[in-house]
Amino acid sequence: MKSLIFLLLVCVFNINFSISQSEADSLYEAGEFKKAIPLYQVKEDADSAYKLGRIYQQLGNREQAVFYLSQSILRDSKHVQAQFQLGKIELSNNPARAFTLFINLTERFPENATYYYYLGKAQQELGVEEKATESFKTSIALNEDYLNSYYALIASYIKTRNEIYAIKYAREILKKHPENNKARLYLAQAFYNSKLYENAVDELELLIQNGKVTDYTTRTIGIAYFESQQYEKSIEWLKTYIEMFEKESALSYFYLSKAYSRMENWEMAHEMIDRSIEIRRPALSNEFLQKATIYRGQRNEKEAFNFIKKAYQENKNDDLVHYQLVIAADEYFKDKKTIIKYYENFIKAHPKSSFKEMAQARLSDLRKIDFMEAKE
């Protein structure tokens, strides 16, 4: 009789547990998280802890999500979804733990492209970029349509200045998906970073035709046009960028001045660089150098020298700026002893400069000329 009663109680408990589980799952699926939470909390199985973790993950409560997903793994060390979701949460907060979780998943499921993708993301967070690229490439080898792995791989190559590979993989995407604007944007960026400005222009033009008129595309195409010596188009797009996105863009005014200088429109070149100087104070070395370039183009050596001197005052540690000051002094001053002093100061200040050899050669010539003039 007692055994029968016990069996009946067990059956009732199991029926109630099943009903409770079913009710909790229904509420979970319906998004009724507030009602589902207490029903899952009374259970001690791995799946209930997993679902609590997912609920808190969706509610934005990272700490509780990590706690319950960890509980799920403690209750069932092979709970795949708990490991996967916990790994994603920990990517930016605890990348070492994320790495461990995704290593485990890739070892258990070596044919799963998604796990290799997230392993690569964890490796990036840990600063092992080369390992990350290998994981992304493995993901692509397992699933050639895994675009997120392609994007991550291309971005990694751009970050590590391996643009040739970034170009290769971006082109692979565009071969299959010619309308993929994200891949085209990466391709344009890789061309631009490689100083292949005409190629960058071609890709940026296509992006703009596809409606991607953004701050990046308009500013970059303006500079790329300048670097490919298409000055009128450069001016057009840099003005578009200023008008649409950044009215106080010192860099855009700087390039506008350079473009006008190349076209020998000195009035506009002065106006643009003066605007850049006004915005950029006090970081002005490049702007002062551009101002000097304009004056040099106008054959005004005095003002050219004065502005290079201002650039030098802004950035005395830059050997290129200092060397340009020396060259300007050489062009402006007539007194050889004064010019010699500029060269001597440069060599003393920058003993390891790549310009040192040229400075020494010119200094030697100046001393000979000065000596001969003194004898006369």
XYZ file of C-alpha atoms in Angstrom:
376
model
C 0.000 0.000 0.000
C 2.791 2.445 0.899
C 4.613 1.617 -2.346
C 1.452 2.361 -4.324
C 1.018 5.733 -2.591
C 4.644 6.571 -3.275
C 4.283 5.731 -6.963
C 1.143 7.886 -7.171
C 2.970 10.828 -5.569
C 5.863 10.421 -7.995
C 3.466 10.403 -10.947
C 1.655 13.499 -9.682
C 4.995 15.277 -9.160
C 6.164 14.377 -12.660
C 2.876 15.520 -14.170
C 3.093 18.836 -12.280
C 6.746 19.217 -13.273
C 5.865 18.567 -16.897
C 2.985 21.045 -16.791
C 5.207 23.627 -15.072
C 7.972 23.060 -17.621
C 5.564 23.344 -20.517
C 4.025 26.512 -19.064
C 7.458 28.082 -18.485
C 8.536 27.245 -22.055
C 5.319 28.717 -23.480
C 5.842 31.932 -21.534
C 9.505 31.991 -22.632
C 8.568 31.612 -26.293
C 5.919 34.326 -25.968
C 8.395 36.724 -24.426
C 6.575 36.763 -21.098
C 9.876 36.771 -19.252
C 8.612 38.190 -15.960
C 6.210 35.278 -15.568
C 8.642 32.650 -16.868
C 11.531 33.540 -14.539
C 10.063 32.201 -11.251
C 8.959 28.967 -12.962
C 12.500 28.320 -14.217
C 14.118 29.401 -10.941
C 12.521 26.543 -8.977
C 14.115 23.989 -11.307
C 17.701 22.778 -11.082
C 18.304 21.358 -14.551
C 20.786 22.702 -17.115
C 18.168 23.711 -19.688
C 16.214 25.847 -17.211
C 19.391 27.658 -16.189
C 20.191 28.145 -19.883
C 16.800 29.702 -20.553
C 17.154 31.977 -17.544
C 20.510 33.039 -18.941
C 18.933 33.772 -22.330
C 16.126 35.750 -20.696
C 18.539 37.952 -18.776
C 20.705 38.259 -21.886
C 17.722 39.634 -23.800
C 16.839 41.926 -20.897
C 20.354 43.389 -20.990
C 21.332 42.097 -17.547
C 24.819 40.798 -18.349
C 25.751 39.716 -14.826
C 22.654 37.544 -14.358
C 22.992 36.163 -17.874
C 26.599 35.123 -17.184
C 25.589 33.604 -13.846
C 22.798 31.407 -15.214
C 24.636 30.369 -18.377
C 27.584 29.376 -16.178
C 25.165 27.411 -13.958
C 23.864 25.628 -17.041
C 27.394 24.558 -17.997
C 28.104 23.422 -14.422
C 25.002 21.236 -14.526
C 25.818 19.935 -18.008
C 29.389 20.498 -19.211
C 28.357 19.629 -22.771
C 25.490 22.114 -23.065
C 26.437 23.583 -26.460
C 24.056 26.536 -26.577
C 24.984 27.666 -23.066
C 28.675 27.663 -24.016
C 27.968 29.479 -27.273
C 25.829 32.245 -25.738
C 28.182 32.681 -22.779
C 31.142 32.943 -25.169
C 29.406 35.708 -27.133
C 28.624 37.654 -23.958
C 32.176 37.334 -22.670
C 33.840 38.455 -25.924
C 34.239 42.061 -24.817
C 34.172 41.532 -21.040
C 36.283 38.438 -20.490
C 37.896 37.489 -23.838
C 40.136 34.863 -22.237
C 37.068 32.955 -21.062
C 35.387 33.452 -24.450
C 38.501 32.057 -26.123
C 38.415 28.958 -23.909
C 34.734 28.374 -24.651
C 35.128 28.721 -28.415
C 38.282 26.582 -28.491
C 36.238 23.895 -26.757
C 33.399 24.266 -29.265
C 35.689 24.155 -32.322
C 37.367 21.013 -30.963
C 33.990 19.345 -30.454
C 32.518 20.624 -33.714
C 35.420 21.110 -36.160
C 33.045 21.547 -39.113
C 31.125 24.464 -37.600
C 32.057 27.744 -39.352
C 30.257 29.900 -36.774
C 32.375 28.678 -33.877
C 35.574 29.472 -35.800
C 34.255 32.945 -36.566
C 33.698 33.678 -32.874
C 37.014 32.077 -31.962
C 38.632 34.607 -34.311
C 36.757 37.465 -32.621
C 38.013 36.281 -29.212
C 41.572 36.067 -30.534
C 41.278 39.625 -31.825
C 40.195 40.805 -28.395
C 43.258 39.078 -26.945
C 45.498 40.849 -29.463
C 46.613 37.776 -31.435
C 45.610 39.088 -34.850
C 47.494 36.476 -36.893
C 45.706 33.637 -35.082
C 42.416 35.443 -35.640
C 42.966 35.618 -39.402
C 43.611 31.858 -39.453
C 40.334 31.241 -37.619
C 38.419 33.472 -40.041
C 40.005 31.685 -43.007
C 39.033 28.312 -41.512
C 35.473 29.573 -41.106
C 35.390 30.619 -44.780
C 36.854 27.284 -45.877
C 34.043 25.513 -44.009
C 31.356 27.830 -45.374
C 32.310 30.001 -48.344
C 29.104 32.024 -47.893
C 29.937 33.081 -44.327
C 30.130 36.808 -45.053
C 30.781 37.857 -41.447
C 34.017 35.864 -41.514
C 34.977 37.526 -44.793
C 34.289 40.981 -43.326
C 36.252 40.220 -40.172
C 39.175 38.814 -42.177
C 39.309 41.833 -44.516
C 39.095 44.280 -41.599
C 41.909 42.395 -39.874
C 44.133 42.634 -42.951
C 43.439 46.366 -43.268
C 44.231 46.834 -39.579
C 47.559 45.011 -39.934
C 48.447 46.885 -43.157
C 48.175 43.759 -45.338
C 46.038 45.514 -47.924
C 46.966 43.122 -50.734
C 45.065 40.336 -48.939
C 42.218 42.662 -48.012
C 41.827 43.475 -51.713
C 41.923 39.768 -52.615
C 39.138 38.753 -50.222
C 36.972 41.814 -50.910
C 37.130 40.976 -54.610
C 36.132 37.384 -53.836
C 32.923 38.645 -52.227
C 32.193 41.086 -55.055
C 32.706 38.378 -57.653
C 29.739 36.512 -56.141
C 27.836 39.530 -54.799
C 28.567 42.580 -57.009
C 25.992 44.676 -55.110
C 27.623 44.090 -51.735
C 28.343 47.656 -50.603
C 30.133 46.614 -47.425
C 32.717 44.594 -49.355
C 33.104 47.447 -51.839
C 33.684 49.897 -49.005
C 36.421 47.648 -47.612
C 37.928 47.400 -51.103
C 37.929 51.196 -51.487
C 39.573 51.564 -48.067
C 42.254 48.999 -48.927
C 43.012 50.754 -52.238
C 43.141 54.125 -50.492
C 45.490 52.873 -47.759
C 47.715 51.371 -50.479
C 47.860 54.779 -52.208
C 46.114 53.301 -55.253
C 43.964 56.398 -55.405
C 42.500 55.949 -58.884
C 41.273 52.460 -57.928
C 39.843 53.881 -54.713
C 38.013 56.556 -56.709
C 36.432 53.903 -58.957
C 35.050 51.979 -55.972
C 33.906 55.094 -54.123
C 32.088 56.349 -57.222
C 30.180 53.058 -57.409
C 29.306 53.288 -53.710
C 28.013 56.833 -54.140
C 25.994 55.750 -57.195
C 24.490 53.031 -54.975
C 23.326 55.714 -52.534
C 26.166 55.458 -50.007
C 26.720 59.197 -49.672
C 28.304 59.154 -46.220
C 30.851 61.261 -44.390
C 33.522 58.649 -45.150
C 32.786 58.249 -48.873
C 32.507 61.987 -49.596
C 35.617 63.000 -47.655
C 37.705 60.097 -48.911
C 36.754 60.510 -52.561
C 37.602 64.207 -52.277
C 41.110 63.409 -51.028
C 41.516 60.489 -53.475
C 40.622 62.797 -56.377
C 43.278 65.236 -55.154
C 45.925 62.509 -54.888
C 45.065 61.332 -58.427
C 45.466 64.934 -59.661
C 41.771 65.497 -60.449
C 41.638 68.801 -58.638
C 38.264 70.147 -59.782
C 36.482 66.972 -58.698
C 38.443 67.023 -55.447
C 37.193 70.540 -54.727
C 33.625 69.543 -55.594
C 33.533 66.594 -53.190
C 35.406 68.270 -50.361
C 32.901 71.131 -50.482
C 30.083 68.561 -50.490
C 31.573 66.954 -47.386
C 31.835 70.310 -45.598
C 28.273 71.246 -46.535
C 26.692 67.908 -45.627
C 28.720 66.582 -42.710
C 31.341 68.802 -41.065
C 31.277 72.537 -41.527
C 34.411 72.989 -39.390
C 36.587 70.401 -41.159
C 40.157 71.677 -40.989
C 41.427 68.718 -43.012
C 38.980 69.419 -45.847
C 39.938 73.102 -45.999
C 43.584 72.044 -45.938
C 43.114 69.821 -49.009
C 40.985 72.464 -50.700
C 43.891 74.871 -50.326
C 46.284 72.306 -51.789
C 43.936 71.681 -54.735
C 43.571 75.391 -55.458
C 47.357 75.740 -55.203
C 47.870 73.067 -57.859
C 45.459 74.994 -60.072
C 47.410 78.190 -59.249
C 44.291 79.856 -57.868
C 46.276 81.598 -55.155
C 43.437 83.724 -53.816
C 41.250 80.703 -53.043
C 44.269 78.752 -51.797
C 44.950 81.484 -49.235
C 41.284 81.661 -48.248
C 40.990 77.916 -47.675
C 44.207 77.552 -45.674
C 43.342 80.589 -43.547
C 40.030 78.873 -42.737
C 41.876 75.687 -41.799
C 44.267 77.656 -39.579
C 41.353 79.344 -37.844
C 39.764 75.975 -37.045
C 42.936 74.110 -36.144
C 44.585 76.388 -33.614
C 46.948 75.554 -31.961
C 47.972 72.448 -33.996
C 49.083 74.230 -37.119
C 52.337 72.871 -38.535
C 50.785 71.347 -41.678
C 48.633 74.392 -42.312
C 51.607 76.740 -41.979
C 53.579 74.571 -44.404
C 50.729 74.774 -46.902
C 50.611 78.544 -46.471
C 54.337 78.617 -47.196
C 53.778 76.474 -50.306
C 51.272 78.996 -51.628
C 53.678 81.888 -51.074
C 56.463 79.910 -52.713
C 54.201 79.363 -55.717
C 53.709 83.141 -55.831
C 57.522 83.597 -55.677
C 57.241 85.333 -52.305
C 60.279 83.800 -50.552
C 60.010 86.075 -47.525
C 56.470 85.016 -46.574
C 57.258 81.399 -47.472
C 60.172 81.475 -45.014
C 58.060 83.174 -42.309
C 55.335 80.503 -42.459
C 57.768 77.605 -42.512
C 59.365 79.170 -39.449
C 55.922 79.193 -37.809
C 55.477 75.534 -38.752
C 58.829 74.756 -37.151
C 57.816 76.575 -33.954
C 54.724 74.347 -33.817
C 56.666 71.110 -34.330
C 60.377 71.392 -33.570
C 60.882 67.639 -33.261
C 59.858 66.878 -36.848
C 63.025 66.622 -38.952
C 61.080 67.114 -42.198
C 59.619 70.422 -40.991
C 63.043 71.521 -39.714
C 64.695 70.577 -43.004
C 62.099 72.540 -44.972
C 62.912 75.557 -42.769
C 66.587 75.146 -43.674
C 65.764 74.972 -47.403
C 63.542 78.063 -47.107
C 66.337 79.916 -45.313
C 68.738 78.867 -48.079
C 66.372 80.350 -50.669
C 65.554 83.517 -48.741
C 68.800 84.709 -47.127
C 71.734 86.036 -49.122
C 74.316 85.901 -46.332
C 76.098 82.541 -46.471
C 77.071 82.589 -42.775
C 73.397 82.912 -41.796
C 72.437 79.990 -44.050
C 75.357 77.900 -42.744
C 74.056 78.378 -39.197
C 70.660 76.929 -40.196
C 72.302 73.802 -41.645
C 74.551 73.365 -38.615
C 71.590 73.649 -36.241
C 69.644 71.060 -38.251
C 72.486 68.501 -38.226
C 72.971 69.004 -34.504
C 69.253 68.656 -33.742
C 68.651 65.590 -35.965
C 71.838 63.465 -36.124
C 69.899 60.411 -37.360
C 67.676 62.148 -39.896
C 67.401 60.753 -43.417
C 68.007 64.325 -44.599
C 71.329 64.583 -42.765
C 73.465 63.480 -45.729
C 71.923 66.085 -48.042
C 72.286 68.756 -45.365
C 75.967 67.883 -44.848
C 76.676 67.997 -48.590
C 75.039 71.412 -48.939
C 76.798 72.664 -45.796
C 80.159 71.613 -47.238
C 79.431 73.520 -50.471
C 78.344 76.614 -48.572
C 81.525 76.625 -46.474
C 83.642 76.413 -49.626
C 81.723 79.283 -51.239
C 81.962 81.337 -48.056
C 85.710 80.687 -47.861
C 86.263 81.697 -51.501
C 84.190 84.869 -51.099
C 86.168 85.796 -47.962
C 89.475 85.400 -49.867
C 88.250 87.704 -52.572
